């Protein structure tokens, strides 16, 4: 995309509840950011129109002519093909829709589309935990486990839009419960916020040992990490399981794309260096020696990663 | 690399015993191929000189001026960085050496270097089992398990030269023996020719059932597949194990790069469609639904894949 004479671009991160929008200078500086609600009624048919209106208003407010805007990058929660086609977004209600063409027609601006997790990875590489690298993998540990792969500065979308679907790689061979995806043994089942709570409850049920975790009415991933840090043995066991399977999954990923850096984001990553330590020792153990020194670090952009990465889609060389 | 006015290129595949060399037309047609021995004495210091001499002689023989040769692509059995540096080739005796610069100086031709397994993948994509695709993963099942990843037509070398090192991704969590790489539970331990023989022997030792496999003095992977095809239950069990772990490993790979096609090569792949069937049902079971329809097929270039892929390194757009 030609960014000559262009000063600005937009980064748009479409979530199930709100759309986050950032106005950026081409050099990466965030000028302004705001949110609009995601109108999911009638299969999400108003979402792109709402975004186009919001962008137009923001340009008027800031007195920026369309000619000075390089384009709009947009991250969406579903599989995205290289041509900008989005292949069903359950959270928004969309079926198959070419977001690049539709939002392009609505705004008169060039539009580039990416999967939200992949775009978040691009954001972390550009201005976050992966800054200074051009080959990185983001693991997003939230309610589920998402991921994004960036190689030589480019997102890997995959041929079915499923590049970086690392939450659903099979790692737990003896898993008896079924994942939301219908399979058994996915990484997400043990390494998400939901997964670590489920594993902790299993440990508590099996063990006769005392544990502070037994006093929580609605046990959360944060509670487990907090108690593990203060020495609670059963909480530490739950963290161990998460660390083990994340270490294995990262070793799997390294055997495929061998990145420079792994960045860990999502709500669970608020556990900080304690989480990194739990993952890192397992990664070093399970990975092929050539990739052993890959860096493992925390994401730094939080919920803004998608907005940053979406903007970067437009200004990538 | 500018290939205007250039009619030919060389593809060189350096193995531990012989170097295979192909002279190609730029359109992919093989004009001539031959082999020279790999002189490993004195840490392989004569290998590149021998190759340069062979190329010069071949150009003289065919009356081809250097100006008409686009360049030399070369695949080597070790990790290769993007700048052409080879980081220790145990089989040749090389330490750290920039093959692109050295062979370039010796031949006066542009040289591009790739890892042998990755280069074989490129060859299979160009003129073999992956023809017509630009996103594919090669699994080479031989004495060990090698692999190569091609995304958007480009080899994935990895940031430590370990892209596509799929033989050493951890898949067998209860493995007790140690892999040649020093870890436990690598794919190679169960899915190589050596691995399936080891697993079959374990099955034979554990089972009291009769099996034709008990009559072989030096049991080979081929024997196991042959007997499995004729209905031998214990042989079929051994094939099941190989199929299961290859299916899991391919599901892991799909969760990272989501390729269009998986191509299966190496000596074990001579088992043909029977092998593909054993892998495919497991892959479909373990993989995330979006990648379920990826094609799984046999390699077709055999030992020439590396030579083809090396040539393709030079004429890639």
XYZ file of C-alpha atoms in Angstrom:
634
model
C 0.000 0.000 0.000
C 1.435 3.375 -0.964
C 1.765 5.494 2.146
C 3.552 8.410 0.460
C 1.948 11.775 1.373
C -0.238 9.962 3.881
C 0.006 11.062 7.518
C -2.599 8.948 9.270
C -4.291 5.574 9.425
C -6.972 3.884 11.485
C -6.715 0.674 13.471
C -10.056 -0.981 14.266
C -10.498 -3.930 16.625
C -13.950 -5.509 16.404
C -14.972 -7.315 19.582
C -18.203 -9.013 20.583
C -19.302 -6.052 22.734
C -17.361 -2.990 21.597
C -15.338 -1.841 18.610
C -12.063 -0.161 19.573
C -10.833 2.444 17.121
C -7.454 4.144 17.071
C -6.278 7.035 14.924
C -2.546 6.698 14.369
C 0.196 8.669 12.733
C 2.014 6.618 10.133
C 5.077 6.492 12.407
C 3.073 4.486 14.971
C 2.074 7.282 17.346
C -1.467 6.923 18.689
C -3.287 10.243 18.180
C -6.702 9.331 19.565
C -8.689 6.259 20.529
C -12.344 5.625 21.301
C -14.965 2.884 21.365
C -18.364 2.297 19.823
C -20.783 -0.498 20.704
C -20.868 -3.598 18.480
C -24.468 -3.769 17.206
C -24.940 -7.492 16.778
C -28.674 -7.401 15.951
C -29.780 -8.702 12.531
C -26.633 -10.779 12.121
C -24.330 -7.824 12.686
C -25.424 -6.009 9.537
C -24.890 -2.531 11.055
C -21.386 -3.090 12.364
C -19.412 -1.981 9.300
C -21.722 1.010 8.670
C -21.292 2.116 12.282
C -17.531 1.877 11.926
C -17.550 3.865 8.667
C -19.654 6.612 10.313
C -17.340 6.734 13.316
C -14.263 7.073 11.080
C -15.853 9.844 9.022
C -16.849 11.781 12.146
C -13.376 11.414 13.612
C -11.778 12.752 10.429
C -14.146 15.742 10.483
C -13.488 16.363 14.178
C -9.727 16.298 13.659
C -9.952 18.206 10.383
C -8.172 15.435 8.460
C -8.974 15.080 4.762
C -9.462 11.548 3.458
C -6.491 12.020 1.140
C -4.158 12.118 4.135
C -5.358 8.743 5.455
C -3.410 5.712 4.232
C -6.198 3.310 5.056
C -8.077 1.319 7.633
C -6.806 -1.876 9.233
C -9.410 -4.004 10.929
C -9.172 -7.066 13.154
C -12.194 -9.360 13.387
C -12.918 -12.369 15.633
C -12.999 -15.080 12.964
C -10.948 -16.763 10.249
C -9.731 -14.329 7.581
C -8.434 -15.251 4.146
C -5.688 -13.317 2.388
C -8.189 -11.492 0.129
C -10.054 -9.976 3.095
C -12.883 -12.489 3.173
C -14.092 -13.287 6.665
C -15.372 -16.808 7.039
C -18.089 -16.684 9.739
C -17.740 -14.584 12.899
C -19.921 -16.330 15.456
C -19.498 -13.515 18.021
C -20.734 -10.819 15.609
C -23.297 -12.844 13.681
C -21.510 -12.542 10.341
C -21.561 -15.295 7.723
C -19.138 -15.142 4.807
C -18.404 -11.495 4.078
C -15.604 -9.618 2.320
C -14.862 -6.989 4.948
C -12.122 -5.380 2.860
C -14.502 -4.695 -0.031
C -17.529 -3.696 2.059
C -15.770 -1.365 4.469
C -13.715 -0.049 1.553
C -16.894 0.890 -0.325
C -18.391 2.502 2.785
C -15.345 4.611 3.617
C -13.667 5.155 0.265
C -10.430 4.136 1.969
C -8.168 1.125 1.393
C -8.989 -1.573 3.952
C -6.910 -4.498 5.179
C -8.399 -7.242 7.308
C -6.881 -9.669 9.778
C -7.945 -12.177 12.387
C -8.125 -10.432 15.802
C -5.588 -12.722 17.470
C -3.150 -12.477 14.553
C -3.589 -8.712 14.448
C -2.947 -8.495 18.203
C 0.308 -10.355 17.568
C 1.236 -7.799 14.932
C 0.491 -4.999 17.411
C 2.679 -6.560 20.105
C 5.473 -6.973 17.577
C 5.191 -3.376 16.411
C 4.872 -1.488 19.697
C 4.625 -4.098 22.469
C 6.375 -7.109 23.987
C 7.810 -8.247 20.658
C 9.205 -4.852 19.633
C 12.491 -5.132 17.757
C 11.708 -8.637 16.416
C 10.139 -9.647 13.127
C 9.423 -13.298 13.878
C 7.196 -13.872 16.883
C 4.319 -15.916 18.219
C 1.676 -14.501 20.558
C -0.150 -16.766 23.005
C -3.254 -15.021 24.350
C -4.401 -16.710 27.557
C -7.919 -15.520 28.319
C -11.254 -17.300 28.631
C -9.873 -19.350 25.758
C -6.402 -19.565 24.243
C -5.756 -17.638 21.044
C -2.638 -17.078 19.063
C -0.995 -15.190 16.282
C 2.069 -15.990 14.200
C 4.217 -13.317 12.576
C 7.077 -14.397 10.291
C 9.386 -11.877 8.676
C 6.981 -9.165 9.783
C 3.961 -10.732 8.051
C 0.963 -12.358 9.722
C 0.425 -16.046 8.915
C -3.291 -16.318 8.107
C -3.208 -19.926 6.974
C -4.917 -21.383 3.934
C -8.238 -21.828 5.797
C -7.844 -18.744 7.987
C -6.712 -20.976 10.847
C -3.047 -19.952 11.108
C -2.122 -19.509 14.760
C -5.134 -21.455 16.105
C -2.845 -22.708 18.824
C -5.601 -22.978 21.425
C -6.775 -26.099 19.650
C -3.595 -28.022 19.044
C -3.806 -31.431 20.703
C -1.538 -31.683 23.748
C -3.416 -33.525 26.521
C -3.603 -37.080 25.292
C -5.590 -38.404 28.279
C -8.175 -35.576 28.417
C -11.676 -36.956 29.007
C -13.730 -33.751 28.694
C -14.709 -32.149 25.398
C -13.410 -28.728 24.294
C -15.767 -26.008 22.974
C -14.413 -26.925 19.505
C -15.713 -30.514 19.841
C -12.334 -32.213 20.203
C -10.588 -33.547 23.283
C -7.159 -32.572 24.587
C -6.826 -29.022 23.223
C -4.314 -26.658 24.821
C -7.196 -24.307 25.661
C -8.667 -26.950 27.978
C -5.739 -26.651 30.384
C -4.027 -23.333 29.655
C -6.892 -20.809 29.564
C -8.317 -18.973 32.599
C -11.194 -21.459 32.496
C -8.806 -24.376 32.065
C -6.612 -23.655 35.066
C -9.697 -23.277 37.290
C -11.008 -26.623 36.046
C -7.644 -28.291 36.689
C -7.383 -26.720 40.149
C -10.828 -28.030 41.068
C -9.798 -31.519 39.950
C -6.683 -31.297 42.141
C -8.717 -30.084 45.126
C -11.236 -32.905 44.722
C -8.517 -35.532 44.506
C -6.297 -34.271 47.337
C -6.941 -34.405 51.054
C -4.377 -31.642 51.672
C -5.407 -28.238 52.995
C -5.357 -25.372 50.501
C -6.426 -21.733 50.619
C -8.138 -22.390 47.280
C -10.843 -24.281 49.174
C -12.012 -21.001 50.759
C -12.919 -19.287 47.470
C -16.536 -19.402 46.414
C -15.919 -18.498 42.762
C -12.370 -19.571 42.157
C -10.599 -17.580 39.414
C -7.308 -17.946 37.564
C -6.066 -14.878 39.451
C -6.867 -16.504 42.828
C -4.891 -19.584 41.821
C -1.823 -17.580 40.809
C -2.054 -15.371 43.920
C -2.168 -18.394 46.210
C 0.543 -20.220 44.278
C 2.821 -17.202 44.722
C 2.284 -17.281 48.496
C 3.248 -20.952 48.635
C -0.036 -22.869 48.408
C 1.011 -26.338 47.232
C -2.177 -27.287 45.408
C -2.347 -23.921 43.661
C 1.254 -24.472 42.571
C 0.279 -27.867 41.168
C -2.383 -26.219 39.011
C 0.131 -23.646 37.740
C 2.562 -26.494 37.025
C 0.017 -28.186 34.750
C -0.630 -24.980 32.838
C 3.113 -24.338 32.551
C 3.795 -27.875 31.361
C 1.246 -27.860 28.563
C 2.099 -24.335 27.454
C 5.756 -25.382 27.374
C 4.889 -28.397 25.228
C 2.693 -26.350 22.902
C 5.397 -23.727 22.496
C 7.926 -26.475 21.729
C 5.500 -27.733 19.065
C 5.251 -24.228 17.608
C 9.038 -23.796 17.681
C 9.440 -27.065 15.746
C 7.309 -25.571 12.995
C 8.224 -21.883 12.687
C 11.149 -21.425 15.133
C 10.360 -17.820 16.183
C 12.721 -15.324 17.825
C 10.293 -14.537 20.606
C 7.137 -15.819 22.280
C 4.885 -13.126 23.768
C 2.305 -14.106 26.390
C -0.810 -11.942 26.668
C -4.443 -12.151 27.787
C -5.934 -11.903 31.277
C -3.894 -14.823 32.646
C -0.669 -13.012 31.727
C -1.323 -10.544 34.565
C 0.319 -13.240 36.727
C 3.538 -11.775 35.313
C 7.025 -13.194 35.631
C 5.752 -16.031 37.838
C 3.783 -17.310 34.835
C 6.720 -16.849 32.473
C 8.951 -18.856 34.835
C 6.384 -21.679 34.973
C 6.243 -21.837 31.165
C 9.899 -21.238 30.451
C 11.380 -24.180 32.337
C 9.014 -26.527 30.514
C 9.674 -24.944 27.131
C 13.442 -25.314 27.558
C 12.895 -28.955 28.530
C 10.640 -29.966 25.641
C 12.002 -27.908 22.738
C 14.544 -28.948 20.082
C 17.941 -27.575 21.109
C 18.320 -25.113 18.222
C 15.268 -23.154 19.414
C 16.051 -23.375 23.118
C 17.107 -19.738 23.481
C 13.974 -18.172 22.019
C 12.876 -15.298 24.241
C 9.670 -15.660 26.278
C 8.170 -12.398 27.467
C 4.956 -10.656 28.516
C 2.652 -8.690 26.246
C 2.573 -4.975 27.098
C -0.295 -3.460 25.104
C -3.179 -5.208 26.885
C -6.505 -4.670 25.156
C -4.986 -2.112 22.773
C -2.857 -4.722 20.950
C -5.554 -5.394 18.354
C -6.009 -1.712 17.583
C -2.261 -1.222 17.144
C -1.867 -4.333 15.012
C -4.813 -3.392 12.820
C -3.185 -0.024 12.109
C 0.059 -1.809 11.317
C -1.761 -3.886 8.656
C -2.163 -0.695 6.649
C 1.335 0.640 7.029
C 3.264 -2.591 6.670
C 5.865 -2.367 3.958
C 17.239 -12.598 -8.261
C 17.085 -11.300 -11.818
C 16.522 -14.203 -14.161
C 16.070 -12.133 -17.316
C 18.215 -13.433 -20.205
C 19.126 -16.448 -18.099
C 18.239 -19.868 -19.475
C 19.666 -22.273 -16.881
C 20.296 -22.856 -13.223
C 21.826 -25.554 -11.041
C 20.227 -27.398 -8.150
C 22.677 -29.050 -5.757
C 21.699 -31.441 -2.971
C 24.543 -32.164 -0.551
C 24.191 -35.484 1.234
C 26.486 -37.307 3.624
C 27.739 -39.681 0.893
C 27.037 -38.058 -2.471
C 26.230 -34.651 -3.880
C 23.387 -34.712 -6.415
C 23.568 -32.010 -9.056
C 20.895 -31.062 -11.566
C 21.123 -28.693 -14.500
C 17.706 -27.150 -15.087
C 16.091 -24.859 -17.580
C 14.532 -21.845 -15.877
C 11.073 -23.228 -16.695
C 11.732 -26.224 -14.423
C 12.792 -28.774 -17.039
C 15.643 -31.026 -15.901
C 18.355 -31.036 -18.582
C 20.909 -33.274 -16.922
C 21.703 -34.726 -13.510
C 24.723 -36.434 -12.040
C 26.421 -37.204 -8.732
C 29.807 -36.625 -7.193
C 31.090 -38.118 -3.935
C 30.942 -35.990 -0.768
C 34.555 -35.728 0.406
C 34.132 -35.451 4.144
C 37.827 -35.661 5.054
C 39.389 -32.649 6.830
C 36.029 -31.402 8.057
C 34.522 -31.347 4.588
C 36.840 -28.597 3.350
C 36.882 -29.911 -0.252
C 33.140 -30.242 -0.704
C 32.389 -26.762 -2.045
C 35.475 -26.786 -4.297
C 34.450 -30.150 -5.742
C 30.973 -28.786 -6.444
C 32.374 -25.657 -8.128
C 34.625 -27.809 -10.339
C 31.723 -30.083 -11.278
C 29.544 -27.110 -12.235
C 32.289 -25.555 -14.347
C 32.903 -28.839 -16.183
C 29.213 -29.326 -16.818
C 28.895 -25.821 -18.306
C 31.894 -26.515 -20.576
C 30.500 -29.899 -21.604
C 27.106 -28.406 -22.451
C 28.669 -25.306 -24.005
C 26.768 -22.988 -21.658
C 28.375 -19.625 -20.849
C 28.219 -18.498 -17.236
C 26.191 -15.453 -18.299
C 23.269 -17.714 -19.180
C 23.158 -19.311 -15.721
C 20.851 -17.622 -13.211
C 22.607 -19.155 -10.248
C 23.165 -22.137 -8.017
C 20.733 -23.327 -5.385
C 22.136 -25.653 -2.774
C 20.525 -27.720 -0.038
C 22.658 -28.762 2.925
C 21.972 -31.110 5.854
C 22.009 -28.559 8.660
C 20.356 -25.393 9.951
C 20.561 -22.496 7.488
C 20.001 -18.831 8.290
C 18.404 -16.409 5.845
C 21.801 -14.902 4.875
C 23.164 -18.265 3.681
C 25.109 -19.094 6.833
C 25.115 -22.791 7.651
C 25.293 -23.484 11.353
C 27.139 -26.804 11.733
C 26.561 -29.773 9.415
C 27.471 -32.821 11.475
C 27.158 -35.186 8.464
C 29.630 -33.185 6.369
C 31.962 -32.025 9.089
C 31.274 -28.316 8.583
C 31.271 -25.798 11.415
C 29.814 -22.335 10.874
C 30.284 -21.436 7.227
C 28.624 -19.007 4.818
C 27.973 -21.351 1.908
C 26.378 -18.594 -0.192
C 29.510 -16.444 -0.036
C 32.045 -19.274 -0.386
C 30.415 -21.142 -3.257
C 29.592 -17.788 -4.837
C 33.290 -16.828 -4.791
C 34.310 -20.227 -6.192
C 31.808 -20.208 -9.060
C 31.270 -16.530 -9.781
C 27.545 -17.311 -9.752
C 24.802 -16.148 -7.387
C 24.196 -18.831 -4.746
C 21.169 -19.452 -2.549
C 21.280 -21.904 0.324
C 18.592 -23.863 2.119
C 18.249 -26.673 4.607
C 17.987 -29.983 2.758
C 14.592 -30.921 4.189
C 13.149 -27.467 3.524
C 14.593 -27.489 0.025
C 13.071 -30.930 -0.620
C 9.706 -29.453 0.397
C 10.212 -26.661 -2.113
C 10.992 -29.250 -4.805
C 7.863 -31.266 -4.047
C 5.796 -28.081 -4.192
C 7.318 -27.029 -7.499
C 7.280 -30.274 -9.461
C 6.089 -33.018 -7.090
C 3.279 -34.006 -4.740
C 2.485 -30.424 -3.776
C 2.380 -29.061 -7.330
C -0.254 -26.363 -7.777
C -0.119 -25.283 -4.110
C 1.911 -22.533 -2.499
C 1.429 -23.451 1.141
C 2.565 -26.935 2.069
C 4.357 -28.991 4.680
C 6.578 -31.953 3.834
C 7.059 -34.789 6.318
C 10.046 -36.930 5.339
C 9.850 -40.314 7.037
C 13.225 -42.000 6.729
C 15.765 -43.185 9.286
C 14.684 -40.045 11.114
C 11.788 -37.663 10.540
C 12.523 -34.404 8.732
C 10.283 -31.672 7.530
C 9.984 -28.544 5.483
C 7.468 -25.714 5.619
C 6.594 -23.577 2.605
C 4.247 -20.610 3.082
C 3.185 -18.437 0.166
C 5.840 -20.148 -1.919
C 8.670 -19.293 0.487
C 10.601 -21.701 2.715
C 10.327 -21.060 6.455
C 13.923 -21.266 7.723
C 13.179 -20.152 11.268
C 15.159 -17.680 13.330
C 17.649 -20.334 14.466
C 17.534 -22.370 11.251
C 15.143 -24.826 12.912
C 11.954 -24.080 10.965
C 10.271 -27.364 10.066
C 12.206 -29.457 12.601
C 9.036 -31.477 13.038
C 10.858 -34.724 13.814
C 11.585 -33.325 17.252
C 8.279 -31.885 18.327
C 7.140 -33.534 21.554
C 4.182 -35.861 21.003
C 4.717 -39.032 23.047
C 4.259 -37.906 26.628
C 4.996 -41.312 28.199
C 8.105 -42.131 26.132
C 10.831 -43.634 28.310
C 13.667 -43.876 25.773
C 15.869 -40.975 24.710
C 15.861 -39.566 21.159
C 19.105 -38.915 19.246
C 18.498 -35.222 20.027
C 18.660 -35.877 23.764
C 14.974 -35.315 24.522
C 12.212 -37.828 25.137
C 8.944 -38.175 23.232
C 9.944 -36.770 19.833
C 7.822 -37.640 16.788
C 10.909 -39.230 15.214
C 10.979 -41.859 17.971
C 7.712 -43.393 16.756
C 7.203 -42.228 13.163
C 10.550 -42.921 11.479
C 11.566 -46.220 9.873
C 13.603 -46.880 13.005
C 10.717 -45.817 15.233
C 8.108 -48.143 13.769
C 10.487 -51.099 14.038
C 11.153 -50.236 17.690
C 7.409 -49.969 18.393
C 6.695 -53.241 16.569
C 9.305 -55.037 18.648
C 7.709 -53.684 21.822
C 4.325 -54.965 20.655
C 5.762 -58.393 19.799
C 7.463 -58.662 23.200
C 4.287 -57.715 25.046
C 1.842 -59.854 23.072
C 1.443 -63.618 23.088
C -0.371 -63.543 19.734
C 1.152 -65.089 16.618
C 2.512 -62.672 14.018
C 4.443 -63.092 10.790
C 6.720 -60.320 12.094
C 8.242 -62.867 14.466
C 9.774 -64.705 11.506
C 11.934 -61.779 10.311
C 15.510 -61.731 11.435
C 16.137 -58.056 10.638
C 12.711 -56.524 10.812
C 12.300 -53.409 8.630
C 9.619 -50.746 8.275
C 8.802 -52.241 4.872
C 8.237 -55.702 6.410
C 5.840 -54.203 8.928
C 3.791 -52.401 6.289
C 3.788 -55.453 3.997
C 2.499 -57.702 6.779
C -0.014 -55.104 7.972
C -1.445 -54.932 4.448
C -1.930 -58.704 4.392
C -3.835 -58.581 7.692
C -1.238 -59.242 10.401
C -2.825 -57.801 13.556
C 0.360 -56.905 15.412
C 1.855 -55.274 12.337
C -1.351 -53.268 12.028
C -0.989 -52.152 15.630
C 2.476 -50.814 14.887
C 1.165 -48.913 11.853
C -1.671 -47.551 14.026
C 0.833 -46.049 16.463
C 2.782 -44.391 13.658
C -0.458 -43.103 12.117
C -1.728 -41.769 15.420
C 1.371 -39.762 16.268
C 1.803 -38.468 12.727
C -1.857 -37.410 12.805
C -1.300 -35.577 16.082
C 1.887 -33.924 14.832
C 0.175 -32.813 11.632
C -2.706 -31.399 13.688
C -0.102 -29.473 15.705
C 1.441 -28.144 12.503
C -1.984 -27.197 11.099
C -2.733 -25.238 14.279
C 0.354 -23.155 13.596
C 0.566 -22.606 9.825
C -2.659 -24.191 8.442
C -1.231 -25.406 5.100
C -3.190 -26.366 1.981
C -1.443 -29.697 1.647
C 0.714 -32.148 3.581
C 3.137 -34.181 1.458
C 4.595 -37.403 2.884
C 7.993 -38.505 1.590
C 11.024 -40.565 2.619
C 11.566 -44.321 2.528
C 8.544 -45.098 4.729
C 6.257 -43.353 2.219
C 6.800 -46.257 -0.191
C 4.010 -47.905 1.822
C 1.770 -45.692 -0.308
C -1.932 -45.049 0.144
C -2.069 -47.511 3.054
C 0.195 -45.140 5.002
C -1.806 -42.074 3.950
C -5.017 -43.746 5.171
C -3.421 -44.571 8.529
C -2.347 -40.947 8.988
C -5.403 -39.280 7.526
C -8.059 -40.694 9.860
C -6.005 -39.573 12.839
C -5.315 -36.142 11.386
C -9.027 -35.536 10.753
C -9.734 -36.616 14.338
C -7.166 -34.435 16.081
C -7.139 -31.281 13.942
C -9.094 -28.044 14.485
C -12.144 -28.128 12.218
C -11.105 -25.235 9.951
C -8.056 -27.206 8.760
C -9.792 -30.566 8.512
C -9.900 -30.635 4.703
C -6.201 -30.068 4.108
C -4.984 -32.510 1.472
C -2.623 -35.318 2.486
C -0.672 -36.872 -0.341
C 2.499 -38.746 -1.266
C 5.752 -37.177 -2.425
C 6.586 -38.029 -6.022
C 10.169 -36.873 -6.614
C 11.920 -39.360 -4.329
C 15.600 -38.586 -3.879
C 15.468 -35.891 -6.555
C 13.274 -33.559 -4.466
C 16.275 -31.782 -2.943
C 17.876 -31.154 -6.333
C 14.629 -29.730 -7.722
C 14.003 -27.567 -4.687
C 17.553 -26.247 -4.675
C 17.105 -25.131 -8.290
C 13.826 -23.494 -7.341
C 15.656 -21.425 -4.699
C 17.398 -19.601 -7.521
C 14.399 -19.029 -9.732
C 11.856 -18.160 -7.069
C 10.221 -14.842 -7.750
